[in-house]
Coordinates of C-alpha atoms in Angstrom, one line a residue:
X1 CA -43.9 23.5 35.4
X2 CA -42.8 21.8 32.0
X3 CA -42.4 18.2 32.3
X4 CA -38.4 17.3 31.7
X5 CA -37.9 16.4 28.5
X6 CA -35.3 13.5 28.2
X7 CA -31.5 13.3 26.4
X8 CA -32.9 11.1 23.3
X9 CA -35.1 14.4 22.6
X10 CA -32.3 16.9 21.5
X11 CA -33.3 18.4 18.4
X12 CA -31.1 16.5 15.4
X13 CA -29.2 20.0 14.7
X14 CA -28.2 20.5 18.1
X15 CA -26.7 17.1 19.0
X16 CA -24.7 17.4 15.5
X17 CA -23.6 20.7 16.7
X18 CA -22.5 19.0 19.8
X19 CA -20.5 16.4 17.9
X20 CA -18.9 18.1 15.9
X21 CA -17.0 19.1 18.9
X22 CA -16.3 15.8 20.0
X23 CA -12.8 13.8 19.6
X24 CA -13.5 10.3 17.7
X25 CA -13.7 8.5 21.2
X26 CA -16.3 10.4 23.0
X27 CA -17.8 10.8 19.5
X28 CA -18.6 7.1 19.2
X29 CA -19.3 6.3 22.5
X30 CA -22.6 9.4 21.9
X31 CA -23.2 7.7 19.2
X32 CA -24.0 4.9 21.5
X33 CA -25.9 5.9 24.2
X34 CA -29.5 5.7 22.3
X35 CA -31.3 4.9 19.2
X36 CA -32.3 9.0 18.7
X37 CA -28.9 9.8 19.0
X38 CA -27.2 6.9 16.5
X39 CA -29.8 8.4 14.1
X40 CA -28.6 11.7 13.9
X41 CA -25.3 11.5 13.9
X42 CA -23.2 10.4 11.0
X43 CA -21.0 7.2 11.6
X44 CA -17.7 7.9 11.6
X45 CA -16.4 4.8 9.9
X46 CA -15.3 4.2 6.6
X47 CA -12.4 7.1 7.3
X48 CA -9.0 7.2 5.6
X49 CA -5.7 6.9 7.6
X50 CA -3.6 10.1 7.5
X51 CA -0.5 10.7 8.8
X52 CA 0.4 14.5 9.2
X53 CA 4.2 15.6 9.1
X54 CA 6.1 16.7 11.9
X55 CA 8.4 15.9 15.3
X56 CA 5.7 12.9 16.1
X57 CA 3.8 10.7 13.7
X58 CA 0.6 12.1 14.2
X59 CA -3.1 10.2 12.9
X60 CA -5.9 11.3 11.4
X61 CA -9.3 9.7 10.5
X62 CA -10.2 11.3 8.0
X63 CA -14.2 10.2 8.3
X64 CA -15.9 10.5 4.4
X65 CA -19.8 9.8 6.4
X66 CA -18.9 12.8 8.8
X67 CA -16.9 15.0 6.4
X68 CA -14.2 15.7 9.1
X69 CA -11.0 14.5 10.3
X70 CA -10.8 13.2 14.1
X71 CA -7.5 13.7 15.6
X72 CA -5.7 9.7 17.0
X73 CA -3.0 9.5 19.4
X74 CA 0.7 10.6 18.6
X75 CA 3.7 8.0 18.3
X76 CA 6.9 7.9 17.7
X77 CA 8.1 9.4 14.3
X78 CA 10.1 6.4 12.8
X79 CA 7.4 4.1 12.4
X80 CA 5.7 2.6 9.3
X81 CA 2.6 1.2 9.5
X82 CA 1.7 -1.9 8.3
X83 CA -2.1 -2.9 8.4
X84 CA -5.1 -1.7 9.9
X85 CA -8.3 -3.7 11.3
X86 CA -11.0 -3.4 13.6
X87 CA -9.9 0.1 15.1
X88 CA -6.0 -1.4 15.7
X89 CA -3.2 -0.4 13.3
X90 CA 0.6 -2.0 12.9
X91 CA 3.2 -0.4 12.8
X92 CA 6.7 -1.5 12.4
X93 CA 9.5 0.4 14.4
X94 CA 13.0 0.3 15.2
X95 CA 14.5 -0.8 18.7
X96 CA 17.3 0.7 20.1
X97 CA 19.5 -2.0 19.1
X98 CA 18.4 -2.1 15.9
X99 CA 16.0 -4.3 15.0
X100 CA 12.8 -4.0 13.1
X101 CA 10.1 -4.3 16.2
X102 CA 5.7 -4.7 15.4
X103 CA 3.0 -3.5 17.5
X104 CA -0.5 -3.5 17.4
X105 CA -1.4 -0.4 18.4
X106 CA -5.3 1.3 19.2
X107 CA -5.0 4.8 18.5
X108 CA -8.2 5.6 20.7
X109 CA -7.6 3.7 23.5
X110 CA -3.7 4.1 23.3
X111 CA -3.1 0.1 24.1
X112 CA -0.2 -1.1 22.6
X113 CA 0.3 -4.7 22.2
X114 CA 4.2 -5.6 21.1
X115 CA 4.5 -8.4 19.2
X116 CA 7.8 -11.1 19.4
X117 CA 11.0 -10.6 17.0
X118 CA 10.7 -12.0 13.5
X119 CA 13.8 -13.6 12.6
X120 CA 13.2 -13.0 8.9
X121 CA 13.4 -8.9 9.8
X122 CA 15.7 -8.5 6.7
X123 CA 12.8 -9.0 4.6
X124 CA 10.5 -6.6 3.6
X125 CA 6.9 -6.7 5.0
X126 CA 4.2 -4.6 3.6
X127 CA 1.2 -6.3 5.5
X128 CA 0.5 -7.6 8.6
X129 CA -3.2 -8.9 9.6
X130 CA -4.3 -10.3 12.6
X131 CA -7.0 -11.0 15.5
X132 CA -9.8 -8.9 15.9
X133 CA -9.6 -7.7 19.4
X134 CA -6.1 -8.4 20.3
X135 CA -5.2 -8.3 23.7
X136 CA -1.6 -9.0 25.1
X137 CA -2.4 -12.6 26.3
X138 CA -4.9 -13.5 23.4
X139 CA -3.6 -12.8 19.8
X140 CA -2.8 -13.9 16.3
X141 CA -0.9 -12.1 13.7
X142 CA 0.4 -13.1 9.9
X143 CA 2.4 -11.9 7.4
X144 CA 4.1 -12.2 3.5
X145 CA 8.0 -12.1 4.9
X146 CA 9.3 -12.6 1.4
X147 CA 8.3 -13.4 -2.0
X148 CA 7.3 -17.3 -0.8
X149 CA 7.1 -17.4 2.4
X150 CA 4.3 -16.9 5.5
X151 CA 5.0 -15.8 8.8
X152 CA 2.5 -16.0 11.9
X153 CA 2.5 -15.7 15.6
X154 CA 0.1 -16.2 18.8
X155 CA 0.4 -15.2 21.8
X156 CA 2.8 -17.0 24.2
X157 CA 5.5 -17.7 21.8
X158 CA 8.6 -16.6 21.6
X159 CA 8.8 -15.3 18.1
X160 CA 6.9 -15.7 14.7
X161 CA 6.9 -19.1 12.9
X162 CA 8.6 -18.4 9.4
X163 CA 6.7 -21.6 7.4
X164 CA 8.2 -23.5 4.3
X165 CA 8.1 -21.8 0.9
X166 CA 4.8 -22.0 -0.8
X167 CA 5.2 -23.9 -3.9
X168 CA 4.0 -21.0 -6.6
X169 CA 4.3 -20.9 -10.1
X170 CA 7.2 -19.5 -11.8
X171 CA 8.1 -15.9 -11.7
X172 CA 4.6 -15.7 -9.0
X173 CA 5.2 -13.9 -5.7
X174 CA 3.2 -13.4 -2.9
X175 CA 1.0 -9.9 -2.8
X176 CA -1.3 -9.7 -0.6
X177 CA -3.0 -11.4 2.6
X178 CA -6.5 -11.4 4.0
X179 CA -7.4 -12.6 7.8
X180 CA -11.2 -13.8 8.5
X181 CA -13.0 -13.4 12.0
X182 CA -12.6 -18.3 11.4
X183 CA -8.8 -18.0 11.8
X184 CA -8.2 -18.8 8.4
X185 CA -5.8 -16.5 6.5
X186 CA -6.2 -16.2 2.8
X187 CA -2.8 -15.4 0.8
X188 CA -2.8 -14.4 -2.9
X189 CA 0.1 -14.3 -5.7
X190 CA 0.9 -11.8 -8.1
X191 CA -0.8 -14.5 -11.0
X192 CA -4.5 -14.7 -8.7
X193 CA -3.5 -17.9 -7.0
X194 CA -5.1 -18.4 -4.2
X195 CA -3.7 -20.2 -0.6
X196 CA -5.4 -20.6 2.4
X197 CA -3.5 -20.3 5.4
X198 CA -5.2 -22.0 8.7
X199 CA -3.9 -20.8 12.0
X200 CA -4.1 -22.9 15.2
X201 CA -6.6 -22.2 18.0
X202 CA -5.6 -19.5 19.7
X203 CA -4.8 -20.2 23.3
X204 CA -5.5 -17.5 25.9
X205 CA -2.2 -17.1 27.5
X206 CA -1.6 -16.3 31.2
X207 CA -0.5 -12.4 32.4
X208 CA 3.7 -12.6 32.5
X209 CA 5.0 -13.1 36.4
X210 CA 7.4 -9.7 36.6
X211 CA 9.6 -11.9 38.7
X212 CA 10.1 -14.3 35.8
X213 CA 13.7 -13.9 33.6
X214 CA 13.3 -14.5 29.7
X215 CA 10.4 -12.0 28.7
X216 CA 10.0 -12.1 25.6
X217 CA 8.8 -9.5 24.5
X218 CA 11.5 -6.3 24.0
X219 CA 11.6 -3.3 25.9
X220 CA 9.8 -1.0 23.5
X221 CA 6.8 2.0 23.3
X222 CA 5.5 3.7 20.6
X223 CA 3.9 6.3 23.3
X224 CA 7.4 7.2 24.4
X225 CA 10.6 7.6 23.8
X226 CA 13.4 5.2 24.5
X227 CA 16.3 5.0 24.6
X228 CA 19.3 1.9 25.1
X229 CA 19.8 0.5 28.2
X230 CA 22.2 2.1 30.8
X231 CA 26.1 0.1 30.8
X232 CA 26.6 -1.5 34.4
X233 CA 29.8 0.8 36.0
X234 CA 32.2 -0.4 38.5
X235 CA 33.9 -3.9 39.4
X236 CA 29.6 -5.9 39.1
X237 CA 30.1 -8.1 36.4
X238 CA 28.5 -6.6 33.4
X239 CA 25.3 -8.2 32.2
X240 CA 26.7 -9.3 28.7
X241 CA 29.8 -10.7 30.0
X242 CA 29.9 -14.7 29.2
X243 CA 33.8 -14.8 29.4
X244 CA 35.0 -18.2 30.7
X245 CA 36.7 -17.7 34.3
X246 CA 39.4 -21.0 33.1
X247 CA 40.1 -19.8 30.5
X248 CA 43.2 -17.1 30.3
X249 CA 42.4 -14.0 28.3
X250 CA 45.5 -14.9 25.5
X251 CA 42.7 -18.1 24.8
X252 CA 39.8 -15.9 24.3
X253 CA 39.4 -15.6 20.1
X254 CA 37.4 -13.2 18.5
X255 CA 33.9 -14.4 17.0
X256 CA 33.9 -12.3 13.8
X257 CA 34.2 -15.4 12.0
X258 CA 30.5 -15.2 11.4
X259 CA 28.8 -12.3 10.1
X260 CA 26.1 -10.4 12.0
X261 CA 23.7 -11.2 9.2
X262 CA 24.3 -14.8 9.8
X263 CA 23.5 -14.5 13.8
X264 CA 20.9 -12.9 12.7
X265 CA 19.2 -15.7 10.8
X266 CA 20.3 -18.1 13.5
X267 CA 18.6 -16.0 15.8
X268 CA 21.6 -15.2 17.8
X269 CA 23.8 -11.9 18.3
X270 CA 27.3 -11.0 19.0
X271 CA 28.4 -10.5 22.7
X272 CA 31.3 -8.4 21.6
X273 CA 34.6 -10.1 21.2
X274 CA 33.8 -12.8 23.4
X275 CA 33.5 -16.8 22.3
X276 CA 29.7 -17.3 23.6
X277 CA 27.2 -16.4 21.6
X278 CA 24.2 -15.7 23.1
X279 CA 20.1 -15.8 22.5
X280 CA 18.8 -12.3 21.8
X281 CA 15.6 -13.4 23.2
X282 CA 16.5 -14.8 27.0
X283 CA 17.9 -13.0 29.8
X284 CA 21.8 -13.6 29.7
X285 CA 21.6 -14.3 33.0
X286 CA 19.7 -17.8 32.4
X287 CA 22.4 -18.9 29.9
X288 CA 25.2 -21.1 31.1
X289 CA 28.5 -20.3 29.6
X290 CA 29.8 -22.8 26.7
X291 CA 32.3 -25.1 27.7
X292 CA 33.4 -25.4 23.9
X293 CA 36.6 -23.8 23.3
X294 CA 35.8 -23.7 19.4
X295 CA 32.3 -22.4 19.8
X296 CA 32.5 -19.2 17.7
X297 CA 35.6 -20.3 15.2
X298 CA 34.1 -23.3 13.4
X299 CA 29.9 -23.3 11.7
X300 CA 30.0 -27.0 13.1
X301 CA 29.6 -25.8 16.4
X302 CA 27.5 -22.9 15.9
X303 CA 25.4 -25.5 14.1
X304 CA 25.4 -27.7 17.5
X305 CA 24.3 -24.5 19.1
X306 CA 21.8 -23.2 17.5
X307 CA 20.5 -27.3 17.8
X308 CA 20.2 -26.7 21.4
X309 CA 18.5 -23.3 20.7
X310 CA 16.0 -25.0 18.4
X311 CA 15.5 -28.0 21.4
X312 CA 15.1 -24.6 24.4
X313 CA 12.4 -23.3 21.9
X314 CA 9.9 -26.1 21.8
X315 CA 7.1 -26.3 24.6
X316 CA 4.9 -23.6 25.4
X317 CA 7.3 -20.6 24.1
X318 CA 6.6 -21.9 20.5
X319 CA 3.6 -21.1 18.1
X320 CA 1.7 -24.5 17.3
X321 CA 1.4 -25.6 14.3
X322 CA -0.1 -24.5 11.0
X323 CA -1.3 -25.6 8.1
X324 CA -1.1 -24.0 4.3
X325 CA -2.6 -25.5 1.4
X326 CA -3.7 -24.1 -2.6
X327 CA -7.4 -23.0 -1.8
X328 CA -7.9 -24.9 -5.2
X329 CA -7.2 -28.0 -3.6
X330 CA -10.4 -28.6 -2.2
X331 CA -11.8 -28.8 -5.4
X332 CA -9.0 -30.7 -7.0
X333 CA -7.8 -28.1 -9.6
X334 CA -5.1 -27.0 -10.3
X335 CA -3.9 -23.5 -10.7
X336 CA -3.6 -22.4 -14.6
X337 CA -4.7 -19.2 -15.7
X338 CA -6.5 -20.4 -18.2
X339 CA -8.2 -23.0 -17.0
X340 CA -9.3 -21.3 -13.8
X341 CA -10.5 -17.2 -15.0
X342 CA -12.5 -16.6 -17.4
X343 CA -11.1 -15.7 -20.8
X344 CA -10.6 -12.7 -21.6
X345 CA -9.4 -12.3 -17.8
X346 CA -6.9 -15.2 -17.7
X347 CA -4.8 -12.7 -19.9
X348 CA -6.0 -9.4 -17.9
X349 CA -4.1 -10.9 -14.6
X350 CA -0.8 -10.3 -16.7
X351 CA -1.5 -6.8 -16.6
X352 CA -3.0 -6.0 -13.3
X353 CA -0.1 -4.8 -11.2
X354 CA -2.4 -4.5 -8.0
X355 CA -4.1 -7.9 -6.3
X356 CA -6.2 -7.8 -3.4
X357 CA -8.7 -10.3 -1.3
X358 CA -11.8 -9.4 -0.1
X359 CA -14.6 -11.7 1.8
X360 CA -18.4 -10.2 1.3
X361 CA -21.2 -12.2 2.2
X362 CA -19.5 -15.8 3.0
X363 CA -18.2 -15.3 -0.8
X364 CA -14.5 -15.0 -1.4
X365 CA -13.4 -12.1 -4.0
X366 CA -10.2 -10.9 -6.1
X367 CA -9.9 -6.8 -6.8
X368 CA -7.6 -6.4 -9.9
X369 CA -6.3 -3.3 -10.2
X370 CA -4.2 -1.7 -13.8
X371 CA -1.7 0.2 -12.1
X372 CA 0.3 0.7 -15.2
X373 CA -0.8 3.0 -18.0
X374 CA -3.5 2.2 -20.8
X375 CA -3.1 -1.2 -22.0
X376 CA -4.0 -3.0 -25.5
X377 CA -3.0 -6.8 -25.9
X378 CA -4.3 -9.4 -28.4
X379 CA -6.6 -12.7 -27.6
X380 CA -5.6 -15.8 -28.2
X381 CA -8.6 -16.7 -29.8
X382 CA -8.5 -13.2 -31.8
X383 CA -9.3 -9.8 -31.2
X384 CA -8.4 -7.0 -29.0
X385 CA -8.7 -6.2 -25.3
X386 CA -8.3 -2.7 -23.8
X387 CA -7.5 -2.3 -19.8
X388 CA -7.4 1.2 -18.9
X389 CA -5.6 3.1 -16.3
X390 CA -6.9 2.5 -13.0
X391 CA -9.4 0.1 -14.0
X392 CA -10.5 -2.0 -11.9
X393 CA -12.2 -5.8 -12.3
X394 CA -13.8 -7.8 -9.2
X395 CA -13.8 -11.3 -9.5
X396 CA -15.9 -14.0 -7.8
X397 CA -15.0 -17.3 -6.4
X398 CA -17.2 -20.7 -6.9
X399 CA -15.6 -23.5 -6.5
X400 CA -19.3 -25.1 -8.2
X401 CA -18.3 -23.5 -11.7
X402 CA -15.3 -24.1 -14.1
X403 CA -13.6 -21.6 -14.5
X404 CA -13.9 -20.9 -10.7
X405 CA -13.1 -17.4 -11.1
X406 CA -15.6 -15.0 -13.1
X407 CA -15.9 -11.1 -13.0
X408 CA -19.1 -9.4 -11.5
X409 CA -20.7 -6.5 -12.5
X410 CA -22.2 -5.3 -10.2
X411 CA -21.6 -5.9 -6.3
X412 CA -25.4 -5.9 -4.7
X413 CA -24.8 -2.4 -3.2
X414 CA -21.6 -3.4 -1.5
X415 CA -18.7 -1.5 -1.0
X416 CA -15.4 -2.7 -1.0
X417 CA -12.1 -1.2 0.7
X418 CA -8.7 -2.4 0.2
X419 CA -5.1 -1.4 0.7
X420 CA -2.8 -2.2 3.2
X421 CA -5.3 -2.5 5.7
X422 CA -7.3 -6.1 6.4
X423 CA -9.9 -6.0 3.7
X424 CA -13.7 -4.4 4.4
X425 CA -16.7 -4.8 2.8
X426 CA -19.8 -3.1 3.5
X427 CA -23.2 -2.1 3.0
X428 CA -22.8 1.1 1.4
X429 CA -26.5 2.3 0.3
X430 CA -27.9 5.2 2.6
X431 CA -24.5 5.7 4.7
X432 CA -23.7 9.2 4.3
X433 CA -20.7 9.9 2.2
X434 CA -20.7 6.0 0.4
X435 CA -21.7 4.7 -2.7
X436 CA -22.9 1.1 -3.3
X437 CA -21.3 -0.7 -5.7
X438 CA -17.8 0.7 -5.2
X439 CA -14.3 -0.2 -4.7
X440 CA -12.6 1.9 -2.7
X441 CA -8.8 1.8 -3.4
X442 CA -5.7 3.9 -2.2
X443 CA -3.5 5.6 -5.2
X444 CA -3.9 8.2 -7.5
X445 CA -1.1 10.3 -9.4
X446 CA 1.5 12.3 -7.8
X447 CA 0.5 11.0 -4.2
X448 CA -1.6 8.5 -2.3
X449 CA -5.4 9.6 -1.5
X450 CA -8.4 8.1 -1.1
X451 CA -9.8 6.5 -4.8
X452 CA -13.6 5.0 -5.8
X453 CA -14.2 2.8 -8.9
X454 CA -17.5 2.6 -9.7
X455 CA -18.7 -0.2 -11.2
X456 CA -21.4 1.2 -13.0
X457 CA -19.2 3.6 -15.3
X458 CA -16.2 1.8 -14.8
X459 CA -13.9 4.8 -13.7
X460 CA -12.2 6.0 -10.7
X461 CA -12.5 9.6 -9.2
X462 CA -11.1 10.9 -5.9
X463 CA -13.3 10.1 -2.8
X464 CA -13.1 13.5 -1.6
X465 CA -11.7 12.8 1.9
X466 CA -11.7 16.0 4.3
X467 CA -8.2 17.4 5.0
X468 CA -6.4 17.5 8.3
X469 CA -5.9 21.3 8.2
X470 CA -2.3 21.5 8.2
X471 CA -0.4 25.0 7.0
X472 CA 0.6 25.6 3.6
X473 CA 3.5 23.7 2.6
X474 CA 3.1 20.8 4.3
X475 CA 1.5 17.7 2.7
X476 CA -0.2 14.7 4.3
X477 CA 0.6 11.4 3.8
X478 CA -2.6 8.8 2.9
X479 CA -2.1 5.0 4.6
X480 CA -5.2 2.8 4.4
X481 CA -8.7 2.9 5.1
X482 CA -9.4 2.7 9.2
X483 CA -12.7 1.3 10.5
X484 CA -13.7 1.2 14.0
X485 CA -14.8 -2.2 14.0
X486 CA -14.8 -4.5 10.4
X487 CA -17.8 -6.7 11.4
X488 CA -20.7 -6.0 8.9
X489 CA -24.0 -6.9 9.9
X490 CA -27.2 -7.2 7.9
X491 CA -30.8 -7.1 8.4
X492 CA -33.8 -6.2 6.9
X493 CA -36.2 -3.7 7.2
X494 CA -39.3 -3.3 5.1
X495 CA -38.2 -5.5 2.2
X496 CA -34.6 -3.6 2.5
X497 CA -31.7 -4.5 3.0
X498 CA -29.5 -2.3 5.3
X499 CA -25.8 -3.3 6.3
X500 CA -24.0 -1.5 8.9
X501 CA -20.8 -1.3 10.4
X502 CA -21.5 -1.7 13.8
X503 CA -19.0 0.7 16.2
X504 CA -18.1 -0.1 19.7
X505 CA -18.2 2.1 22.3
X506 CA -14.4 2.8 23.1
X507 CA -14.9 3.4 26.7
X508 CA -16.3 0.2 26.9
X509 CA -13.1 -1.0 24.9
X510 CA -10.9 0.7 27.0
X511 CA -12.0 -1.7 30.3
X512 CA -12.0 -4.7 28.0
X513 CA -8.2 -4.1 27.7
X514 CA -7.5 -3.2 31.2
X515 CA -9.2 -6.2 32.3

């Protein structure tokens, strides 16, 4: 009889044949059961995001090492999303009262974790990042809420902490925002400043009693659909009802004195045509009625009440403190153009539409990006510069050096991706599908795909990204790059340096979250 021959000794071509069959999860979770079998299968990650039309908004990876497109978990359709890390996307979504609503959502495992109201919702956010991991009682997320401002939240709190302006430049904004496995958050302007953004230790917070009132966190799931809650019928007192028993009814004035934006930014909302107004973020039940008979017809005493709002909020329900400060503070410079790129790039920022952060190596980088047409501009010391279309310049931070900021040519075999996802860099030499030395970008003309600049020739070509097979007609929509897990490792092997991006086993993610 023929001795058994074990699993790790499929033949290479059968085992692909296998996975080829196999949805992302059980795909990567083959991929991990053995040496042999990590070897001949293709990693799945980098993949592009894609979002294919229709009654749900339906995910694709679209995997450039595998050259196919794994099918992720359906949500709701009206739903943007708004960063992408470590397997985990966020999306932004409305609630049935209205307001904007984030979640952190893992397509695989189908874990959602909803994060708390951001009182700054009338403000456009095109980025969050946040915690690798995330769990619902262990978290951090940030975000650009406006054209100055920094948002962040942990777990336990309440609602995001909206921080002070950040003193830019003139005319500067804002762009884009970069979170590091250290807790620190790295926030660049339109102009290549640069602030760094250092969140407090995150503090593990206990599993919500049921029988607790003043959850904070809404009703709300992507995986389902929802709807308003029911109105109480009959003589029960409704739940919003905050009208004042000794009082008569003729004494009862109407709040719309103040607008709904304005209770909004107070962090309050309209109970109606009743005088209270009450927190949109504790049970109704909790709050005693105001004895203040002007409450909602004079700002004097809104003022007093959102006062005792603020004084409710501190404790435990409140994010702690954080800290943001010019990353060129450290080395006591300060931020000019000129004095801190390299010329001719300290006029090149003034044409580079698209800004982006990217950490390789314990080095911090900038990715400039011409999103405007072909561009010819004069020196100040004389000549001509040409930036094409599309072109793209990395720059390196050393803090050692004056100017701090100089372009590199070449990237050591690295790949960059960015986009509205956290920033990845990785290894990209001998990974199917890759090439080293290469941004990776998301654009084009007409609409968004996959993009790769290479360094070496200095253009950008599409990166070819397999399709999601839909019917003629129908077009799909690009978001970001998606990686199963952004932590690159390195090691070497023969004199050769191989970097990897390491996936995790989702079944063994799946118990992590459940736990």
């Amino acid at each position: 009889m023929a001795a058994f021959r074990s699993w790790a000794d499929l033949q290479p071509e059968l085992l692909c044949c296998v996975g080829d069959r196999l949805d992302l999860k059980w795909y990567a979770s083959a991929r991990g059961a053995c040496t042999a079998w990590r070897r001949a299968l293709a990693p799945p990650s980098p993949a592009v995001l894609i979002a294919a039309p229709g009654s749900m908004w339906c995910p694709y990876a679209a995997s450039l090492p595998t050259r196919r497109s794994f099918e992720l978990t359906a949500v709701l359709k009206s739903v943007r999303c708004v960063g992408s890390s470590n397997g985990w996307i966020a999306l932004s979504g409305k609630h049935f009262n209205g307001r904007t609503v984030f979640v952190l959502f893992h397509p695989i495992a189908a874990v959602e974790i909803v994060l708390p109201p951001l009182a700054q919702e009338s403000r456009w956010v095109s980025k969050v990042v946040f915690s690798p991991n995330p769990t619902k009682e262990d978290f951090a997320a940030a975000t650009i809420c406006d054209i100055n401002r920094i948002a962040y939240v942990t777990a336990g709190a309440r609602r995001w902490a909206v921080m002070d302006p950040v003193r830019l430049a003139c005319n500067d904004q804002l762009i884009d925002i970069l979170y590091t496995d250290s807790g620190k958050v790295y926030c660049l302007t339109k102009c290549g400043d640069v602030h760094l953004l250092r969140l407090p230790e995150r503090r593990r917070r206990e599993p919500a009693n049921p029988d607790e009132g003043g959850h904070s966190e809404p009703e709300f799931s992507l995986l389902q659909p929802h709807s308003p809650p029911a109105k109480v019928q009959g003589p029960s007192q409704p739940k919003f009802s905050f009208l004042r028993p000794h009082l008569p009814p003729a004494e009862v004035r109407s709040n719309q004195h103040f607008s709904n934006h304005d209770l909004r930014q107070l962090g309050f909302t309209r109970c109606r045509d009743v005088m209270v107004i009450q927190r949109r973020d504790q049970d109704p039940n909790t709050i005693a009625p105001c004895t203040e008979r002007c409450l909602c017809s004079t700002s004097t005493c809104c003022r007093k009440r959102y006062n005792l709002y603020m004084a409710e909020s501190q404790g435990s329900h409140m994010n702690p403190p954080a800290t943001v400060e010019p990353l060129l503070s450290e080395a006591n410079i300060l931020f000019n153009p000129s004095n801190v790129f390299a010329s001719p790039y300290d006029s090149v920022s003034a044409f580079t539409g698209a800004k982006n952060l990217v950490l390789c190596d314990g080095s911090l980088y900038q990715v400039w990006r011409n999103t405007s047409c072909t561009v010819t501009f004069q020196l100040l010391g004389g000549g001509q510069h040409r930036v094409l279309e599309n072109e793209i310049f990395v720059l390196k931070y050393n803090p050692q050096l004056q100017p701090c900021w100089d372009v590199v040519k070449d990237l050591g075999g690295y790949s960059f991706f960015v986009g509205r996802n956290n920033a990845v860099s990785m290894y990209g030499e001998g990974v199917p599908g890759l090439k080293g030395n290469c941004v990776y970008w998301i654009g084009g003309r007409g609409r968004d795909q996959g993009m790769v600049f290479d360094m070496a020739t200095g253009r950008s070509a599409s990166c070819q990204a397999p399709g999601v097979g839909l019917a003629l007609g129908h077009t799909q929509m690009t978001i970001c790059w998606y990686f199963l897990s952004d932590i690159v490792s390195s090691r070497r092997s023969g004199g050769r340096r191989v970097d990897q991006t390491p996936v995790r086993a989702p079944s063994v993610l799946i118990q992590d979250l459940q736990e």
